[in-house]
Amino acid sequence: MSATETIKNYILSDCRMDSVGIAPASALAGEPEGHRPEDILPGAKSVIVFTRRIPDGVIQAAFRSREDGNADAHSIYAAYGSDLTPNINVFFMQFNIAQFIEMTFGYTAIPVPSGPMQNVTPVNVPLPVFIGPKKNAYILHPERAAYAAGLGDLAWNNMLVTEKNGPRQVVGLVVTSMELDRDWPYGGPRLCDPETCGVCGRICPTHAIPLAGGEADVVSVAGNTVKMAHINSNACAVASLGFRGEFAVKGALPDLISSDDPSDGELAEAYAKKPISHHSLDHYPKHYCGKCMLYCPLGGWKERFFDTGLSKFDAEGLAR
Amino acid sequence: MRVSNVTQQIKNFALTEARMAKVGIAGIDRFNESPEGMHPTDFLPGCKSVIAFCVRLPDGAVSAAHRTFEDGNYNIHGVYGAYGYVGAPNYNLLWANYKISRFVEKVTGCAAMPNTAGPTHGAKMLSMRHCAYAAGLGEFGWSSLVLTPEFGPRNRFGAVLTTAELIPDPMYSGPRLCEPERCHICEKMCPTGAIPPYVEGEGRIVCSGGKEVSYSQINWAKCRLMCHGTHAEYNESGGDIIPIEMDDPLDEELGGINKYYAGHPRQNFHQHNPTWKCGNCLTYCPVGDWRERFRETGLSGVDIDKYIDDNDK
């Protein structure tokens, strides 16, 4: 078994990830300065990317709260589909994978957090990662790395989408000085077509995601050009972090921002007034929305959620 | 079951199931010189053995600190905090403590007490470094960190106390790891001068297992200036949390640190008051093949050898 296969097997079996791919560090050389693999690890040769799907049962817990008014069910989505388990699980697996590579092969490997403990200036992504009013960004963009490693396509809503799970997975990264057999960027048919779908843009409660034809970012990843929506991160924050009472699922949220498109100053002011949640490990929970992920029709959504009765929402009708 | 079998079973468990990098056992007699309130029996009456273990820090996580201080890439320092300090290493120790204590109770029938290794400890706790030293995992460096021959100071330690009488490991007796008479790297790399120059007889004396060692009396107030990121470039406040001209503060002059971070708990999830914003005494210590692992691989460009007297390397 080759070293690449050994590492991939470790990630899929010991670390129980659902998919793994490898991009050469050069495939992400077009990322902004400070956010390229070589900036993170001098001598970087490979970027190992892996995903863990979010269980359908967890996703449907969010439908119970949103569609049935069962507020108690929302905490299941928050714990297993949003802030807690997915991020923490990937966080520890990244540590284990780096240890495995260094101890087994003697190369250097750096785990790259995509949730806790980032302190990154937002220059490489319009999406808010929401670590405080600074709206921190990614050290290395996980979705673009996943695309470069062949794990899936980049969707209009800026998420990694796969044929199997749509956008309903989390992504982890390890950069290493070890040269591994590369995978090729996703080369299948474009999974997301905002011209004929547009569910994410239509369902976004604060219009953070423009409809097809709206403002877009064109990024170059692994030699390919991908067009994605330019997300209004401040608008996304209003819903995701529950800055208005209408986004509360359980308990009350104060109305701190009336606009759907607040300025940076208004957002920072609202943050300062926002009560700290003591019910969550994440004191400023960001699980209040997630609709662009929850209702994306990719990944067999209709068969898994609508046809099974788990959701009453006619996403395809909305698309039409 | 024979004590030797049980001891080996516990050590095997620590190295495999709990995924620790090293494990050693100290008999309770090695803590005879412990200060009052800091003896293992103050935490577990009847304690007879201390099982100490460590998780190594990935070189990649350590090198993230080099990117900050050598390349000015402050964005990446969170990787060191997450995977080289308070995040994954401490939580790994937390789970390992829990698993090992459950296993010890199962195979010995005796009480086993896990110790907190970061998360949720709100008190002065038993020193994990002293437990590691007493269990033969390594020796103290001048920096006050315990060095192992394999990883230098780039490990974090945990310990389970038990009333079971296990077979102790010998104290570390290999080649001397830290030579502060001639190596001044930790002192010179400390940005705030918290680690004093070596002066014979001026260190803190530690007695354990018939051995006497000394390490530096760190100026913790100076250490906190950097570890908490009080200067503008290391925090998100937009300025200095402690005035930069205050370079030798008294403890009581550092209240601004807690006040600032208490008001901004989200920014350093999940340790609200970050202590990981420096680490130079750990990341530049030459013990544990630093040159081969960091300098020769290009991960660090710092010539640490200039801080070693009569260095023939």
mmCIF file with all atom_site columns, C-alpha atoms in Angstrom, chain A residues 106-289:
data_model
loop_
_atom_site.group_PDB
_atom_site.id
_atom_site.type_symbol
_atom_site.label_atom_id
_atom_site.label_alt_id
_atom_site.label_comp_id
_atom_site.label_asym_id
_atom_site.label_entity_id
_atom_site.label_seq_id
_atom_site.pdbx_PDB_ins_code
_atom_site.Cartn_x
_atom_site.Cartn_y
_atom_site.Cartn_z
_atom_site.occupancy
_atom_site.B_iso_or_equiv
_atom_site.pdbx_formal_charge
_atom_site.auth_seq_id
_atom_site.auth_comp_id
_atom_site.auth_asym_id
_atom_site.auth_atom_id
_atom_site.pdbx_PDB_model_num
ATOM 1   C CA . GLY A 1 106 ? 8.545   11.957 9.584   1.00 0.00 ? 106 GLY A CA 1
ATOM 2   C CA . TYR A 1 107 ? 7.191   14.863 7.551   1.00 0.00 ? 107 TYR A CA 1
ATOM 3   C CA . THR A 1 108 ? 5.698   17.995 9.054   1.00 0.00 ? 108 THR A CA 1
ATOM 4   C CA . ALA A 1 109 ? 1.928   18.372 9.086   1.00 0.00 ? 109 ALA A CA 1
ATOM 5   C CA . ILE A 1 110 ? -0.093  21.353 10.250  1.00 0.00 ? 110 ILE A CA 1
ATOM 6   C CA . PRO A 1 111 ? -3.769  21.053 11.126  1.00 0.00 ? 111 PRO A CA 1
ATOM 7   C CA . VAL A 1 112 ? -5.753  24.056 9.948   1.00 0.00 ? 112 VAL A CA 1
ATOM 8   C CA . PRO A 1 113 ? -8.731  25.019 12.101  1.00 0.00 ? 113 PRO A CA 1
ATOM 9   C CA . SER A 1 114 ? -11.913 25.908 10.312  1.00 0.00 ? 114 SER A CA 1
ATOM 10  C CA . GLY A 1 115 ? -13.914 26.621 13.426  1.00 0.00 ? 115 GLY A CA 1
ATOM 11  C CA . PRO A 1 116 ? -12.519 27.222 16.899  1.00 0.00 ? 116 PRO A CA 1
ATOM 12  C CA . MET A 1 117 ? -9.421  29.298 17.586  1.00 0.00 ? 117 MET A CA 1
ATOM 13  C CA . GLN A 1 118 ? -9.082  31.208 14.372  1.00 0.00 ? 118 GLN A CA 1
ATOM 14  C CA . ASN A 1 119 ? -7.867  34.766 14.559  1.00 0.00 ? 119 ASN A CA 1
ATOM 15  C CA . VAL A 1 120 ? -7.796  35.606 10.918  1.00 0.00 ? 120 VAL A CA 1
ATOM 16  C CA . THR A 1 121 ? -8.248  38.860 9.071   1.00 0.00 ? 121 THR A CA 1
ATOM 17  C CA . PRO A 1 122 ? -11.094 38.455 6.565   1.00 0.00 ? 122 PRO A CA 1
ATOM 18  C CA . VAL A 1 123 ? -9.550  38.809 3.125   1.00 0.00 ? 123 VAL A CA 1
ATOM 19  C CA . ASN A 1 124 ? -10.175 35.491 1.459   1.00 0.00 ? 124 ASN A CA 1
ATOM 20  C CA . VAL A 1 125 ? -13.894 34.976 1.861   1.00 0.00 ? 125 VAL A CA 1
ATOM 21  C CA . PRO A 1 126 ? -17.017 37.118 1.981   1.00 0.00 ? 126 PRO A CA 1
ATOM 22  C CA . LEU A 1 127 ? -18.678 34.557 4.227   1.00 0.00 ? 127 LEU A CA 1
ATOM 23  C CA . PRO A 1 128 ? -18.666 35.529 7.861   1.00 0.00 ? 128 PRO A CA 1
ATOM 24  C CA . VAL A 1 129 ? -17.121 33.001 10.188  1.00 0.00 ? 129 VAL A CA 1
ATOM 25  C CA . PHE A 1 130 ? -18.489 35.130 12.995  1.00 0.00 ? 130 PHE A CA 1
ATOM 26  C CA . ILE A 1 131 ? -15.772 35.090 15.567  1.00 0.00 ? 131 ILE A CA 1
ATOM 27  C CA . GLY A 1 132 ? -16.686 38.367 17.136  1.00 0.00 ? 132 GLY A CA 1
ATOM 28  C CA . PRO A 1 133 ? -17.498 41.614 15.420  1.00 0.00 ? 133 PRO A CA 1
ATOM 29  C CA . LYS A 1 134 ? -14.329 41.301 13.357  1.00 0.00 ? 134 LYS A CA 1
ATOM 30  C CA . LYS A 1 135 ? -15.994 38.646 11.201  1.00 0.00 ? 135 LYS A CA 1
ATOM 31  C CA . ASN A 1 136 ? -12.935 36.462 10.983  1.00 0.00 ? 136 ASN A CA 1
ATOM 32  C CA . ALA A 1 137 ? -12.090 34.572 7.848   1.00 0.00 ? 137 ALA A CA 1
ATOM 33  C CA . TYR A 1 138 ? -10.362 31.309 7.033   1.00 0.00 ? 138 TYR A CA 1
ATOM 34  C CA . ILE A 1 139 ? -6.656  30.611 7.392   1.00 0.00 ? 139 ILE A CA 1
ATOM 35  C CA . LEU A 1 140 ? -6.898  28.431 4.293   1.00 0.00 ? 140 LEU A CA 1
ATOM 36  C CA . HIS A 1 141 ? -10.219 28.350 2.488   1.00 0.00 ? 141 HIS A CA 1
ATOM 37  C CA . PRO A 1 142 ? -11.645 24.860 3.230   1.00 0.00 ? 142 PRO A CA 1
ATOM 38  C CA . GLU A 1 143 ? -14.241 24.728 0.465   1.00 0.00 ? 143 GLU A CA 1
ATOM 39  C CA . ARG A 1 144 ? -11.808 25.815 -2.237  1.00 0.00 ? 144 ARG A CA 1
ATOM 40  C CA . ALA A 1 145 ? -9.255  23.296 -0.966  1.00 0.00 ? 145 ALA A CA 1
ATOM 41  C CA . ALA A 1 146 ? -11.946 20.594 -1.091  1.00 0.00 ? 146 ALA A CA 1
ATOM 42  C CA . TYR A 1 147 ? -12.758 21.541 -4.673  1.00 0.00 ? 147 TYR A CA 1
ATOM 43  C CA . ALA A 1 148 ? -9.058  21.391 -5.595  1.00 0.00 ? 148 ALA A CA 1
ATOM 44  C CA . ALA A 1 149 ? -8.822  17.962 -3.962  1.00 0.00 ? 149 ALA A CA 1
ATOM 45  C CA . GLY A 1 150 ? -11.693 16.659 -6.059  1.00 0.00 ? 150 GLY A CA 1
ATOM 46  C CA . LEU A 1 151 ? -14.231 16.269 -3.275  1.00 0.00 ? 151 LEU A CA 1
ATOM 47  C CA . GLY A 1 152 ? -16.995 18.239 -4.937  1.00 0.00 ? 152 GLY A CA 1
ATOM 48  C CA . ASP A 1 153 ? -18.107 21.398 -6.683  1.00 0.00 ? 153 ASP A CA 1
ATOM 49  C CA . LEU A 1 154 ? -18.402 24.969 -5.431  1.00 0.00 ? 154 LEU A CA 1
ATOM 50  C CA . ALA A 1 155 ? -21.999 26.138 -5.317  1.00 0.00 ? 155 ALA A CA 1
ATOM 51  C CA . TRP A 1 156 ? -23.615 29.553 -5.806  1.00 0.00 ? 156 TRP A CA 1
ATOM 52  C CA . ASN A 1 157 ? -24.101 29.762 -2.033  1.00 0.00 ? 157 ASN A CA 1
ATOM 53  C CA . ASN A 1 158 ? -20.266 29.454 -1.646  1.00 0.00 ? 158 ASN A CA 1
ATOM 54  C CA . MET A 1 159 ? -20.483 26.001 -0.074  1.00 0.00 ? 159 MET A CA 1
ATOM 55  C CA . LEU A 1 160 ? -18.832 22.769 -1.098  1.00 0.00 ? 160 LEU A CA 1
ATOM 56  C CA . VAL A 1 161 ? -21.515 20.598 -2.658  1.00 0.00 ? 161 VAL A CA 1
ATOM 57  C CA . THR A 1 162 ? -21.261 16.903 -3.390  1.00 0.00 ? 162 THR A CA 1
ATOM 58  C CA . GLU A 1 163 ? -23.479 14.684 -5.441  1.00 0.00 ? 163 GLU A CA 1
ATOM 59  C CA . LYS A 1 164 ? -24.169 12.558 -2.384  1.00 0.00 ? 164 LYS A CA 1
ATOM 60  C CA . ASN A 1 165 ? -24.755 15.101 0.384   1.00 0.00 ? 165 ASN A CA 1
ATOM 61  C CA . GLY A 1 166 ? -25.239 18.448 -1.306  1.00 0.00 ? 166 GLY A CA 1
ATOM 62  C CA . PRO A 1 167 ? -23.821 21.074 1.080   1.00 0.00 ? 167 PRO A CA 1
ATOM 63  C CA . ARG A 1 168 ? -24.574 19.032 4.201   1.00 0.00 ? 168 ARG A CA 1
ATOM 64  C CA . GLN A 1 169 ? -21.031 18.184 5.331   1.00 0.00 ? 169 GLN A CA 1
ATOM 65  C CA . VAL A 1 170 ? -18.159 19.788 7.205   1.00 0.00 ? 170 VAL A CA 1
ATOM 66  C CA . VAL A 1 171 ? -14.641 20.097 5.827   1.00 0.00 ? 171 VAL A CA 1
ATOM 67  C CA . GLY A 1 172 ? -11.273 19.604 7.553   1.00 0.00 ? 172 GLY A CA 1
ATOM 68  C CA . LEU A 1 173 ? -7.738  20.394 6.354   1.00 0.00 ? 173 LEU A CA 1
ATOM 69  C CA . VAL A 1 174 ? -4.169  19.327 7.050   1.00 0.00 ? 174 VAL A CA 1
ATOM 70  C CA . VAL A 1 175 ? -1.231  20.819 5.126   1.00 0.00 ? 175 VAL A CA 1
ATOM 71  C CA . THR A 1 176 ? 1.943   18.732 4.950   1.00 0.00 ? 176 THR A CA 1
ATOM 72  C CA . SER A 1 177 ? 5.483   18.873 3.601   1.00 0.00 ? 177 SER A CA 1
ATOM 73  C CA . MET A 1 178 ? 4.962   15.301 2.361   1.00 0.00 ? 178 MET A CA 1
ATOM 74  C CA . GLU A 1 179 ? 4.501   14.880 -1.379  1.00 0.00 ? 179 GLU A CA 1
ATOM 75  C CA . LEU A 1 180 ? 1.450   12.683 -1.850  1.00 0.00 ? 180 LEU A CA 1
ATOM 76  C CA . ASP A 1 181 ? -0.354  11.355 -4.908  1.00 0.00 ? 181 ASP A CA 1
ATOM 77  C CA . ARG A 1 182 ? -2.686  14.099 -5.957  1.00 0.00 ? 182 ARG A CA 1
ATOM 78  C CA . ASP A 1 183 ? -6.369  13.973 -6.789  1.00 0.00 ? 183 ASP A CA 1
ATOM 79  C CA . TRP A 1 184 ? -7.756  16.150 -9.563  1.00 0.00 ? 184 TRP A CA 1
ATOM 80  C CA . PRO A 1 185 ? -10.232 18.981 -9.098  1.00 0.00 ? 185 PRO A CA 1
ATOM 81  C CA . TYR A 1 186 ? -13.876 18.180 -9.454  1.00 0.00 ? 186 TYR A CA 1
ATOM 82  C CA . GLY A 1 187 ? -14.505 17.657 -13.157 1.00 0.00 ? 187 GLY A CA 1
ATOM 83  C CA . GLY A 1 188 ? -18.072 16.371 -13.294 1.00 0.00 ? 188 GLY A CA 1
ATOM 84  C CA . PRO A 1 189 ? -21.097 18.281 -14.481 1.00 0.00 ? 189 PRO A CA 1
ATOM 85  C CA . ARG A 1 190 ? -21.747 21.530 -12.617 1.00 0.00 ? 190 ARG A CA 1
ATOM 86  C CA . LEU A 1 191 ? -23.835 20.450 -9.641  1.00 0.00 ? 191 LEU A CA 1
ATOM 87  C CA . CYS A 1 192 ? -25.273 23.838 -8.825  1.00 0.00 ? 192 CYS A CA 1
ATOM 88  C CA . ASP A 1 193 ? -27.048 25.867 -11.486 1.00 0.00 ? 193 ASP A CA 1
ATOM 89  C CA . PRO A 1 194 ? -28.366 29.107 -9.997  1.00 0.00 ? 194 PRO A CA 1
ATOM 90  C CA . GLU A 1 195 ? -30.094 30.017 -13.281 1.00 0.00 ? 195 GLU A CA 1
ATOM 91  C CA . THR A 1 196 ? -32.507 27.093 -13.012 1.00 0.00 ? 196 THR A CA 1
ATOM 92  C CA . CYS A 1 197 ? -32.537 26.641 -9.234  1.00 0.00 ? 197 CYS A CA 1
ATOM 93  C CA . GLY A 1 198 ? -31.924 29.675 -7.040  1.00 0.00 ? 198 GLY A CA 1
ATOM 94  C CA . VAL A 1 199 ? -33.359 28.089 -3.870  1.00 0.00 ? 199 VAL A CA 1
ATOM 95  C CA . CYS A 1 200 ? -30.562 29.460 -1.687  1.00 0.00 ? 200 CYS A CA 1
ATOM 96  C CA . GLY A 1 201 ? -31.095 33.022 -2.885  1.00 0.00 ? 201 GLY A CA 1
ATOM 97  C CA . ARG A 1 202 ? -34.872 32.854 -2.606  1.00 0.00 ? 202 ARG A CA 1
ATOM 98  C CA . ILE A 1 203 ? -34.957 31.262 0.812   1.00 0.00 ? 203 ILE A CA 1
ATOM 99  C CA . CYS A 1 204 ? -32.374 33.517 2.474   1.00 0.00 ? 204 CYS A CA 1
ATOM 100 C CA . PRO A 1 205 ? -34.407 35.579 4.954   1.00 0.00 ? 205 PRO A CA 1
ATOM 101 C CA . THR A 1 206 ? -32.153 38.642 4.784   1.00 0.00 ? 206 THR A CA 1
ATOM 102 C CA . HIS A 1 207 ? -31.308 38.467 1.060   1.00 0.00 ? 207 HIS A CA 1
ATOM 103 C CA . ALA A 1 208 ? -27.630 37.898 1.830   1.00 0.00 ? 208 ALA A CA 1
ATOM 104 C CA . ILE A 1 209 ? -27.369 35.611 -1.198  1.00 0.00 ? 209 ILE A CA 1
ATOM 105 C CA . PRO A 1 210 ? -28.204 37.360 -4.467  1.00 0.00 ? 210 PRO A CA 1
ATOM 106 C CA . LEU A 1 211 ? -30.320 35.652 -7.103  1.00 0.00 ? 211 LEU A CA 1
ATOM 107 C CA . ALA A 1 212 ? -28.680 34.440 -10.303 1.00 0.00 ? 212 ALA A CA 1
ATOM 108 C CA . GLY A 1 213 ? -27.421 37.417 -12.261 1.00 0.00 ? 213 GLY A CA 1
ATOM 109 C CA . GLY A 1 214 ? -26.715 39.324 -9.050  1.00 0.00 ? 214 GLY A CA 1
ATOM 110 C CA . GLU A 1 215 ? -23.294 40.303 -7.724  1.00 0.00 ? 215 GLU A CA 1
ATOM 111 C CA . ALA A 1 216 ? -20.861 37.425 -8.106  1.00 0.00 ? 216 ALA A CA 1
ATOM 112 C CA . ASP A 1 217 ? -17.247 36.607 -7.250  1.00 0.00 ? 217 ASP A CA 1
ATOM 113 C CA . VAL A 1 218 ? -15.143 34.835 -9.831  1.00 0.00 ? 218 VAL A CA 1
ATOM 114 C CA . VAL A 1 219 ? -12.362 32.819 -8.227  1.00 0.00 ? 219 VAL A CA 1
ATOM 115 C CA . SER A 1 220 ? -9.590  30.770 -9.731  1.00 0.00 ? 220 SER A CA 1
ATOM 116 C CA . VAL A 1 221 ? -8.976  27.462 -8.001  1.00 0.00 ? 221 VAL A CA 1
ATOM 117 C CA . ALA A 1 222 ? -6.619  24.762 -9.223  1.00 0.00 ? 222 ALA A CA 1
ATOM 118 C CA . GLY A 1 223 ? -6.542  26.302 -12.687 1.00 0.00 ? 223 GLY A CA 1
ATOM 119 C CA . ASN A 1 224 ? -10.327 26.430 -13.012 1.00 0.00 ? 224 ASN A CA 1
ATOM 120 C CA . THR A 1 225 ? -12.566 29.470 -12.813 1.00 0.00 ? 225 THR A CA 1
ATOM 121 C CA . VAL A 1 226 ? -15.638 29.282 -10.606 1.00 0.00 ? 226 VAL A CA 1
ATOM 122 C CA . LYS A 1 227 ? -18.395 31.859 -10.283 1.00 0.00 ? 227 LYS A CA 1
ATOM 123 C CA . MET A 1 228 ? -20.157 32.130 -6.942  1.00 0.00 ? 228 MET A CA 1
ATOM 124 C CA . ALA A 1 229 ? -22.548 34.583 -5.312  1.00 0.00 ? 229 ALA A CA 1
ATOM 125 C CA . HIS A 1 230 ? -21.003 37.507 -3.506  1.00 0.00 ? 230 HIS A CA 1
ATOM 126 C CA . ILE A 1 231 ? -22.485 36.962 -0.070  1.00 0.00 ? 231 ILE A CA 1
ATOM 127 C CA . ASN A 1 232 ? -23.478 40.001 1.949   1.00 0.00 ? 232 ASN A CA 1
ATOM 128 C CA . SER A 1 233 ? -21.825 38.801 5.145   1.00 0.00 ? 233 SER A CA 1
ATOM 129 C CA . ASN A 1 234 ? -23.421 41.442 7.361   1.00 0.00 ? 234 ASN A CA 1
ATOM 130 C CA . ALA A 1 235 ? -26.877 40.451 6.117   1.00 0.00 ? 235 ALA A CA 1
ATOM 131 C CA . CYS A 1 236 ? -26.035 36.785 6.732   1.00 0.00 ? 236 CYS A CA 1
ATOM 132 C CA . ALA A 1 237 ? -24.960 37.654 10.285  1.00 0.00 ? 237 ALA A CA 1
ATOM 133 C CA . VAL A 1 238 ? -28.342 39.245 11.056  1.00 0.00 ? 238 VAL A CA 1
ATOM 134 C CA . ALA A 1 239 ? -30.152 35.927 10.554  1.00 0.00 ? 239 ALA A CA 1
ATOM 135 C CA . SER A 1 240 ? -27.452 33.415 11.495  1.00 0.00 ? 240 SER A CA 1
ATOM 136 C CA . LEU A 1 241 ? -26.647 35.026 14.812  1.00 0.00 ? 241 LEU A CA 1
ATOM 137 C CA . GLY A 1 242 ? -30.228 35.978 15.522  1.00 0.00 ? 242 GLY A CA 1
ATOM 138 C CA . PHE A 1 243 ? -29.938 39.737 15.771  1.00 0.00 ? 243 PHE A CA 1
ATOM 139 C CA . ARG A 1 244 ? -33.736 40.043 15.614  1.00 0.00 ? 244 ARG A CA 1
ATOM 140 C CA . GLY A 1 245 ? -36.463 38.384 17.616  1.00 0.00 ? 245 GLY A CA 1
ATOM 141 C CA . GLU A 1 246 ? -38.006 36.877 14.468  1.00 0.00 ? 246 GLU A CA 1
ATOM 142 C CA . PHE A 1 247 ? -35.013 34.509 14.189  1.00 0.00 ? 247 PHE A CA 1
ATOM 143 C CA . ALA A 1 248 ? -35.377 33.119 17.697  1.00 0.00 ? 248 ALA A CA 1
ATOM 144 C CA . VAL A 1 249 ? -36.075 29.419 17.812  1.00 0.00 ? 249 VAL A CA 1
ATOM 145 C CA . LYS A 1 250 ? -36.291 28.838 21.519  1.00 0.00 ? 250 LYS A CA 1
ATOM 146 C CA . GLY A 1 251 ? -36.412 31.641 24.042  1.00 0.00 ? 251 GLY A CA 1
ATOM 147 C CA . ALA A 1 252 ? -36.365 35.307 23.142  1.00 0.00 ? 252 ALA A CA 1
ATOM 148 C CA . LEU A 1 253 ? -33.862 37.298 21.155  1.00 0.00 ? 253 LEU A CA 1
ATOM 149 C CA . PRO A 1 254 ? -33.784 41.084 21.413  1.00 0.00 ? 254 PRO A CA 1
ATOM 150 C CA . ASP A 1 255 ? -34.234 43.198 18.269  1.00 0.00 ? 255 ASP A CA 1
ATOM 151 C CA . LEU A 1 256 ? -30.749 44.638 17.905  1.00 0.00 ? 256 LEU A CA 1
ATOM 152 C CA . ILE A 1 257 ? -30.622 45.290 14.152  1.00 0.00 ? 257 ILE A CA 1
ATOM 153 C CA . SER A 1 258 ? -33.680 46.388 12.167  1.00 0.00 ? 258 SER A CA 1
ATOM 154 C CA . SER A 1 259 ? -32.031 46.460 8.753   1.00 0.00 ? 259 SER A CA 1
ATOM 155 C CA . ASP A 1 260 ? -31.302 43.426 6.610   1.00 0.00 ? 260 ASP A CA 1
ATOM 156 C CA . ASP A 1 261 ? -28.124 45.115 5.426   1.00 0.00 ? 261 ASP A CA 1
ATOM 157 C CA . PRO A 1 262 ? -26.406 46.670 8.446   1.00 0.00 ? 262 PRO A CA 1
ATOM 158 C CA . SER A 1 263 ? -23.143 48.581 8.221   1.00 0.00 ? 263 SER A CA 1
ATOM 159 C CA . ASP A 1 264 ? -20.022 47.253 9.930   1.00 0.00 ? 264 ASP A CA 1
ATOM 160 C CA . GLY A 1 265 ? -20.565 49.859 12.651  1.00 0.00 ? 265 GLY A CA 1
ATOM 161 C CA . GLU A 1 266 ? -24.175 48.795 13.257  1.00 0.00 ? 266 GLU A CA 1
ATOM 162 C CA . LEU A 1 267 ? -23.086 45.168 13.425  1.00 0.00 ? 267 LEU A CA 1
ATOM 163 C CA . ALA A 1 268 ? -20.292 45.907 15.921  1.00 0.00 ? 268 ALA A CA 1
ATOM 164 C CA . GLU A 1 269 ? -22.689 47.970 18.045  1.00 0.00 ? 269 GLU A CA 1
ATOM 165 C CA . ALA A 1 270 ? -25.224 45.143 18.049  1.00 0.00 ? 270 ALA A CA 1
ATOM 166 C CA . TYR A 1 271 ? -22.536 42.638 19.009  1.00 0.00 ? 271 TYR A CA 1
ATOM 167 C CA . ALA A 1 272 ? -21.638 44.786 21.997  1.00 0.00 ? 272 ALA A CA 1
ATOM 168 C CA . LYS A 1 273 ? -25.260 44.684 23.180  1.00 0.00 ? 273 LYS A CA 1
ATOM 169 C CA . LYS A 1 274 ? -25.868 41.027 22.432  1.00 0.00 ? 274 LYS A CA 1
ATOM 170 C CA . PRO A 1 275 ? -26.391 38.964 25.566  1.00 0.00 ? 275 PRO A CA 1
ATOM 171 C CA . ILE A 1 276 ? -23.987 36.073 25.983  1.00 0.00 ? 276 ILE A CA 1
ATOM 172 C CA . SER A 1 277 ? -25.651 32.683 25.667  1.00 0.00 ? 277 SER A CA 1
ATOM 173 C CA . HIS A 1 278 ? -24.913 30.471 28.625  1.00 0.00 ? 278 HIS A CA 1
ATOM 174 C CA . HIS A 1 279 ? -26.767 27.523 27.110  1.00 0.00 ? 279 HIS A CA 1
ATOM 175 C CA . SER A 1 280 ? -24.141 26.921 24.480  1.00 0.00 ? 280 SER A CA 1
ATOM 176 C CA . LEU A 1 281 ? -20.432 26.274 24.271  1.00 0.00 ? 281 LEU A CA 1
ATOM 177 C CA . ASP A 1 282 ? -20.590 28.904 21.568  1.00 0.00 ? 282 ASP A CA 1
ATOM 178 C CA . HIS A 1 283 ? -21.575 32.007 23.527  1.00 0.00 ? 283 HIS A CA 1
ATOM 179 C CA . TYR A 1 284 ? -22.766 33.778 20.389  1.00 0.00 ? 284 TYR A CA 1
ATOM 180 C CA . PRO A 1 285 ? -24.545 30.884 18.660  1.00 0.00 ? 285 PRO A CA 1
ATOM 181 C CA . LYS A 1 286 ? -24.771 31.081 14.887  1.00 0.00 ? 286 LYS A CA 1
ATOM 182 C CA . HIS A 1 287 ? -27.251 28.291 14.311  1.00 0.00 ? 287 HIS A CA 1
ATOM 183 C CA . TYR A 1 288 ? -30.359 30.439 13.977  1.00 0.00 ? 288 TYR A CA 1
ATOM 184 C CA . CYS A 1 289 ? -30.562 30.224 10.192  1.00 0.00 ? 289 CYS A CA 1
#
